Coordinates of C-alpha atoms and ligand atoms in Angstrom, one line a residue:
M278 CA 93.6 85.4 78.3
T279 CA 96.9 83.5 78.9
D280 CA 99.8 85.2 80.6
K281 CA 102.6 86.5 78.3
I282 CA 105.7 84.3 78.3
Y283 CA 108.9 86.4 78.5
R284 CA 111.8 85.5 76.1
V285 CA 115.1 85.3 78.0
A286 CA 118.6 85.4 76.5
I287 CA 121.5 84.4 78.6
I288 CA 125.1 85.8 78.4
G289 CA 127.6 83.3 79.8
L290 CA 126.6 79.7 79.5
G291 CA 128.7 78.3 82.4
R292 CA 127.6 77.3 85.9
M293 CA 125.2 80.1 86.9
G294 CA 123.8 80.4 83.3
S295 CA 123.4 76.7 82.8
T296 CA 125.1 73.9 84.7
I297 CA 125.3 74.6 88.5
D298 CA 122.4 72.3 89.4
D299 CA 124.7 69.4 88.4
E300 CA 126.8 70.2 91.5
F301 CA 123.8 70.0 93.9
P302 CA 121.9 66.8 92.9
E303 CA 120.0 66.7 96.2
R304 CA 118.9 70.3 95.9
A305 CA 115.2 70.6 94.9
P306 CA 114.6 74.2 93.7
P307 CA 116.3 75.2 90.4
Y308 CA 119.5 77.2 90.8
S309 CA 120.8 78.1 87.3
V310 CA 119.1 80.7 85.2
A311 CA 118.2 78.2 82.5
A312 CA 116.8 75.7 85.0
S313 CA 114.8 78.4 86.7
C314 CA 113.3 79.6 83.4
L315 CA 112.4 76.0 82.6
A316 CA 110.6 75.7 86.0
S317 CA 108.7 79.0 85.5
D318 CA 105.5 79.3 83.5
R319 CA 106.4 83.0 82.7
L320 CA 109.9 82.5 81.2
Q321 CA 111.4 80.8 78.2
V322 CA 115.1 80.7 77.3
V323 CA 115.3 81.5 73.6
A324 CA 119.0 82.3 73.1
G325 CA 122.5 82.1 74.6
A326 CA 125.9 83.7 74.1
D327 CA 129.3 82.4 75.0
I328 CA 132.7 82.8 73.5
D329 CA 133.4 79.1 74.2
A330 CA 132.0 76.9 71.5
A331 CA 131.9 73.8 73.8
K332 CA 129.7 75.8 76.3
R333 CA 127.4 76.7 73.4
A334 CA 127.1 73.1 72.2
D335 CA 126.4 71.8 75.8
F336 CA 123.8 74.5 76.3
A337 CA 122.0 73.6 73.0
E338 CA 121.9 70.0 74.1
R339 CA 120.7 70.6 77.6
W340 CA 118.0 73.2 76.9
G341 CA 117.1 72.6 73.3
V342 CA 118.0 76.2 72.3
D343 CA 119.5 76.7 68.9
A344 CA 119.9 80.5 68.7
L345 CA 123.5 80.6 70.0
Y346 CA 126.0 83.4 69.5
D347 CA 129.6 84.1 70.4
D348 CA 128.8 87.9 70.4
Y349 CA 126.3 88.9 72.9
V350 CA 125.5 92.2 71.3
E351 CA 124.6 90.5 68.1
M352 CA 122.4 88.2 70.1
I353 CA 120.5 91.1 71.6
R354 CA 120.1 92.8 68.3
K355 CA 118.9 89.7 66.4
E356 CA 116.8 88.1 69.1
A357 CA 115.3 91.3 70.8
P358 CA 114.7 89.3 74.0
D359 CA 112.4 90.6 76.7
M360 CA 115.1 89.8 79.3
V361 CA 118.9 89.5 79.3
A362 CA 120.6 87.5 82.1
V363 CA 124.3 88.4 82.5
C364 CA 125.9 85.3 83.9
T365 CA 129.6 85.9 83.1
R366 CA 132.4 86.4 85.7
G367 CA 132.4 89.6 87.8
H368 CA 134.8 91.8 85.8
L369 CA 132.4 91.6 82.8
H370 CA 129.1 92.4 84.6
A371 CA 129.1 96.2 84.3
E372 CA 130.2 96.3 80.7
M373 CA 127.7 93.7 79.6
A374 CA 124.8 95.0 81.6
T375 CA 125.4 98.6 80.5
K376 CA 125.6 97.5 76.8
S377 CA 122.4 95.4 77.3
A378 CA 120.5 98.4 78.6
Q379 CA 121.8 100.6 75.8
E380 CA 120.8 98.0 73.2
G381 CA 117.2 98.2 74.6
A382 CA 116.8 95.0 76.7
P383 CA 113.8 95.9 78.8
L384 CA 114.6 93.6 81.7
I385 CA 118.1 92.7 83.0
F386 CA 119.1 90.1 85.5
C387 CA 122.8 90.8 86.4
E388 CA 125.1 88.5 88.5
K389 CA 126.8 90.1 91.4
A390 CA 128.7 92.2 92.1
I391 CA 127.5 94.5 89.4
A392 CA 130.9 96.3 89.0
C393 CA 134.5 96.4 89.9
S394 CA 134.6 100.2 90.5
M395 CA 132.2 103.0 91.1
L396 CA 133.1 104.4 87.6
E397 CA 131.7 101.2 86.2
A398 CA 128.7 101.2 88.6
D399 CA 127.9 104.9 87.7
A400 CA 127.9 104.1 84.0
L401 CA 125.6 101.1 84.5
R402 CA 123.2 103.1 86.7
N403 CA 123.1 105.8 84.0
A404 CA 122.4 103.4 81.2
V405 CA 119.6 101.6 83.2
E406 CA 118.0 104.9 84.2
E407 CA 118.3 106.5 80.8
N408 CA 116.7 103.5 79.1
G409 CA 114.0 102.8 81.6
T410 CA 115.4 99.3 82.1
L411 CA 114.1 97.1 85.0
F412 CA 117.1 95.6 86.8
N413 CA 117.7 93.0 89.4
S414 CA 121.1 92.1 90.8
A415 CA 121.4 88.4 91.7
V416 CA 122.1 88.9 95.4
L417 CA 120.0 85.8 95.9
R418 CA 119.1 86.0 99.6
R419 CA 117.1 89.1 98.8
F420 CA 114.9 86.8 96.7
D421 CA 114.8 83.9 99.1
V422 CA 111.4 83.3 100.9
R423 CA 113.2 82.3 104.1
Y424 CA 114.9 85.7 104.3
H425 CA 111.6 87.3 103.5
Q426 CA 110.1 85.5 106.4
A427 CA 112.8 87.0 108.7
R428 CA 112.4 90.5 107.2
D429 CA 108.6 90.3 107.7
M430 CA 109.0 89.3 111.4
I431 CA 111.3 92.3 111.9
R432 CA 108.8 94.5 110.2
N433 CA 106.0 93.1 112.4
G434 CA 108.0 94.2 115.5
D435 CA 108.7 90.6 116.7
I436 CA 112.1 91.7 118.0
G437 CA 111.1 95.3 118.8
E438 CA 113.3 98.1 117.3
P439 CA 116.4 96.7 115.6
Q440 CA 119.6 97.9 117.1
A441 CA 122.4 95.9 115.6
V442 CA 122.9 93.3 112.8
V443 CA 125.7 90.8 112.5
H444 CA 127.0 88.7 109.6
Y445 CA 129.0 85.5 110.3
A446 CA 131.4 84.0 107.6
G447 CA 134.9 84.6 106.4
T448 CA 134.6 85.9 102.9
N449 CA 136.0 88.1 100.2
L450 CA 134.7 91.5 99.2
L451 CA 132.9 91.7 95.9
H452 CA 132.1 88.0 95.6
G453 CA 131.1 87.5 99.3
H454 CA 130.5 90.7 101.2
I455 CA 128.3 92.1 98.5
H456 CA 125.9 89.3 99.6
S457 CA 126.4 89.9 103.3
I458 CA 126.0 93.6 103.2
D459 CA 123.0 93.3 100.8
T460 CA 121.3 90.8 103.2
L461 CA 121.9 93.0 106.2
S462 CA 120.4 95.9 104.3
F463 CA 117.5 93.9 103.1
L464 CA 116.6 92.6 106.6
L465 CA 116.3 96.2 107.7
D466 CA 114.3 97.4 104.7
D467 CA 117.3 99.1 103.0
P468 CA 118.1 102.2 105.0
R469 CA 121.0 104.1 103.4
V470 CA 124.5 103.2 104.7
E471 CA 126.2 106.4 106.1
S472 CA 129.7 105.2 106.8
I473 CA 131.9 102.2 107.0
W474 CA 135.2 101.0 108.6
G475 CA 136.9 98.0 107.1
E476 CA 140.1 96.0 107.0
L477 CA 141.3 93.7 104.3
N478 CA 143.4 90.6 105.0
S479 CA 147.0 90.4 103.9
I480 CA 146.9 93.2 101.5
D481 CA 149.3 96.1 101.2
H482 CA 147.7 99.1 102.8
R483 CA 148.5 101.4 99.9
I484 CA 146.6 99.4 97.2
P485 CA 149.1 100.3 94.5
D486 CA 147.8 102.1 91.4
N487 CA 144.3 102.2 93.1
R488 CA 143.7 98.7 91.8
L489 CA 143.6 95.2 93.3
G490 CA 144.0 92.2 91.0
E491 CA 142.3 89.9 93.4
D492 CA 139.2 90.0 95.6
P493 CA 140.5 90.2 99.2
Y494 CA 138.9 88.8 102.4
G495 CA 137.9 91.5 104.9
I496 CA 135.8 92.6 107.8
F497 CA 133.7 95.6 108.4
Q498 CA 131.6 97.7 110.8
L499 CA 129.1 100.1 109.3
T500 CA 126.3 102.4 110.3
F501 CA 122.9 102.7 108.6
A502 CA 121.1 106.1 108.5
N503 CA 118.5 104.8 111.0
G504 CA 121.3 104.4 113.6
V505 CA 121.5 100.6 113.4
A506 CA 125.1 99.3 113.5
A507 CA 126.2 96.3 111.4
S508 CA 129.3 94.2 111.7
S509 CA 130.9 91.1 110.3
V510 CA 132.5 88.2 112.2
P511 CA 135.0 86.5 109.9
S512 CA 133.9 82.9 110.8
G513 CA 130.7 80.8 110.7
N514 CA 128.5 79.3 108.1
W515 CA 126.8 82.3 106.5
E516 CA 124.6 83.2 109.4
F517 CA 122.8 86.5 110.1
E518 CA 121.6 87.9 113.4
V519 CA 119.4 90.9 114.1
L520 CA 119.3 92.2 117.7
G521 CA 116.3 94.3 118.7
D522 CA 115.2 95.9 122.0
R523 CA 112.6 93.2 122.5
G524 CA 114.4 90.1 121.2
S525 CA 116.5 88.7 118.4
L526 CA 116.4 86.7 115.2
R527 CA 119.2 84.4 114.0
M528 CA 119.3 82.8 110.6
F529 CA 121.4 79.6 110.9
N530 CA 123.4 77.5 108.4
N531 CA 123.0 79.7 105.3
G532 CA 119.3 80.3 105.8
T533 CA 118.2 76.7 106.6
G534 CA 117.2 77.5 110.2
L535 CA 115.6 80.5 111.9
Q536 CA 115.5 81.2 115.6
L537 CA 113.4 83.8 117.3
R538 CA 114.1 84.8 120.9
Q539 CA 111.9 87.3 122.7
F540 CA 112.3 88.9 126.1
Q541 CA 109.7 87.7 128.6
G542 CA 107.5 90.4 130.0
N543 CA 108.2 94.2 129.9
R544 CA 111.0 94.3 132.4
S545 CA 112.7 91.0 131.8
R546 CA 116.1 90.8 130.0
I547 CA 115.8 87.0 129.8
A548 CA 115.1 85.9 126.2
A549 CA 113.3 82.7 125.4
D550 CA 112.9 80.8 122.2
V551 CA 109.6 81.2 120.3
P552 CA 108.6 78.6 117.7
V553 CA 108.8 79.7 114.1
E554 CA 106.9 78.2 111.2
Q555 CA 109.0 76.8 108.3
V556 CA 108.2 78.3 104.9
P557 CA 108.1 76.1 101.8
E558 CA 111.3 76.4 99.7
Y559 CA 111.2 78.3 96.4
S560 CA 114.1 78.9 94.0
A561 CA 115.6 82.3 94.7
T562 CA 116.9 82.5 91.1
Q563 CA 113.4 81.9 89.8
F564 CA 112.0 84.4 92.3
C565 CA 114.5 87.0 91.1
L566 CA 113.8 86.4 87.4
E567 CA 110.0 86.4 87.9
D568 CA 110.2 89.6 90.1
L569 CA 111.4 91.4 86.9
V570 CA 108.3 90.2 85.0
L571 CA 105.9 91.1 87.8
A572 CA 107.6 94.5 88.4
H573 CA 107.1 95.2 84.7
E574 CA 103.5 94.1 84.7
E575 CA 102.6 95.8 87.9
G576 CA 104.5 99.0 87.2
R577 CA 106.5 98.8 90.4
P578 CA 110.2 98.8 91.2
T579 CA 112.0 95.5 91.3
L580 CA 113.2 94.1 94.7
G581 CA 116.9 94.5 93.8
P582 CA 116.9 97.7 91.7
I583 CA 119.9 99.5 90.3
G584 CA 119.7 102.2 93.0
I585 CA 120.2 99.7 95.8
A586 CA 122.7 97.5 93.9
H587 CA 124.7 100.7 93.1
H588 CA 124.6 101.9 96.7
L589 CA 125.7 98.6 98.2
T590 CA 128.5 98.2 95.6
E591 CA 129.7 101.6 96.8
V592 CA 129.6 100.3 100.4
C593 CA 131.8 97.4 99.5
L594 CA 134.3 99.6 97.7
A595 CA 134.3 102.0 100.6
L596 CA 135.3 99.1 102.8
A597 CA 138.5 98.8 100.7
E598 CA 139.0 102.6 100.7
S599 CA 138.7 102.5 104.5
H600 CA 141.5 99.9 104.6
R601 CA 143.6 102.1 102.2
Q602 CA 143.2 105.3 104.2
G603 CA 143.2 103.6 107.7
R604 CA 140.1 105.5 108.7
R605 CA 136.3 105.3 108.6
I606 CA 134.8 106.4 105.3
S607 CA 131.6 108.3 104.9
L608 CA 129.5 107.8 101.7
P609 CA 129.5 108.9 98.9
L610 CA 132.8 107.4 98.1
E611 CA 135.1 110.0 96.5
N612 CA 137.5 107.5 95.0
R613 CA 135.4 106.4 92.1
S614 CA 138.2 104.7 90.2
L615 CA 139.3 102.3 93.0
Y616 CA 139.1 99.0 91.1
I617 CA 138.8 95.5 92.5
F618 CA 139.0 92.6 90.1
H619 CA 136.5 89.8 91.0
R620 CA 135.6 86.5 89.4
Ligands
LIG781 N1 124.3 83.9 93.1 C1 124.9 82.7 93.2 O1 124.6 81.9 94.1 C2 126.0 82.3 92.3 C3 126.5 81.0 92.1 C4 127.4 80.8 91.1 C5 128.0 81.8 90.4 N2 127.5 83.1 90.6 C6 128.1 84.2 89.9 O2 127.8 84.0 88.5 C7 128.8 84.5 87.7 C8 129.4 83.5 86.8 O3 130.0 82.5 87.5 P1 130.1 81.0 87.0 O4 130.6 80.2 88.1 O5 128.8 80.6 86.3 O6 131.2 81.2 85.9 P2 131.6 80.2 84.7 O7 133.0 80.5 84.4 O8 131.1 78.8 84.9 O9 130.7 80.8 83.4 C9 131.0 82.0 82.8 C10 130.8 81.8 81.3 O10 131.0 83.1 80.7 C11 131.6 82.9 79.4 N3 132.2 84.1 78.9 C12 133.4 84.7 79.2 N4 133.5 85.8 78.4 C13 132.4 85.9 77.7 C14 132.0 86.9 76.7 N5 132.8 87.9 76.4 N6 130.8 86.7 76.1 C15 130.0 85.6 76.4 N7 130.4 84.7 77.3 C16 131.6 84.9 77.9 C17 132.7 81.8 79.7 O11 133.1 81.1 78.6 C18 131.9 80.9 80.7 O12 131.2 79.9 80.0 C19 129.9 85.0 88.7 O13 129.7 86.4 88.9 C20 129.6 84.3 90.0 O14 129.9 85.1 91.1 C21 126.6 83.3 91.5

């Protein structure tokens, strides 16, 4: 018996949906959703929706797909895809993913961040749970084999008990820190976040009308329920460090390098480098899409399910609330309508 091929419909036929691989000609594993489906023997793109006719025409030519729509709801109703991939800009994610779940899409890939406010995130979580949808948010380091290698080493006790985690990069909140906070959480096996302190750059403290029309840069310190502290350093090339009581792990240069240091002997506080094997590259987008298929077939949760995506969106918005109130914020976030526009 051959494996079922899952029919994928993409909403938003721009960079992430279709063309981003053009920007990285030297990059081997596929990046866009369409290219990742082409590389997969479990996925086939059967339809696409975009309000821009030129994007639809380009998509048809690139991928040989002729079921094209300007209305994504009509696409879902007519094509009844196994999977919907929401690849539009940030402010449309929640509405489109919610509607896709309500229209009965069994599997949903949704670009990050999933929402601009907790009101939107709550509605999306409800729709996904009520319709039994399998959901992955495209926080791609969670689906990157190199970060899995680091997470497995931490699980195996290679650095002892984790005590602190650090993220290095200057970045904005719902476009960037949703990635950094998700990765810190993933490396620790997703303990709940209890509280967060944060500060936004160059933004009026009051956040007028409880709404920001741009996605601000910021920094944070947060505490996980297992007592591990996390913080951000607003500089560096997307690096992550996990400090344990027996050593430390540092992921260099946006995941391309991994350094393990271990204390030598029981009493020593001198850490020495330990060689680490390099894992073969695999497309994180393809991994994320195929994880939905495998979760469906194996009857297990996905690796980036709605519960985690919802919780970590709440953490990001609580960072802004901390800035607004000038104090540390405990979760859950009371201010559900705080809205941050992001692209
Ligand atoms: N995970 C990653 O590494 C990564 C990389 C790039 C982009 N992204 C994310 O992907 C998302 C899309 O970014 P992009 O750079 O591909 O944007 P883009 O502007 O290139 O593409 C978005 C497309 O959505 C279309 N669109 C707008 N409104 C629509 C509607 N109502 N119905 C159907 N289509 C509509 C636009 O016409 C456009 O073609 C963003 O959230 C971005 O953060 C993620």
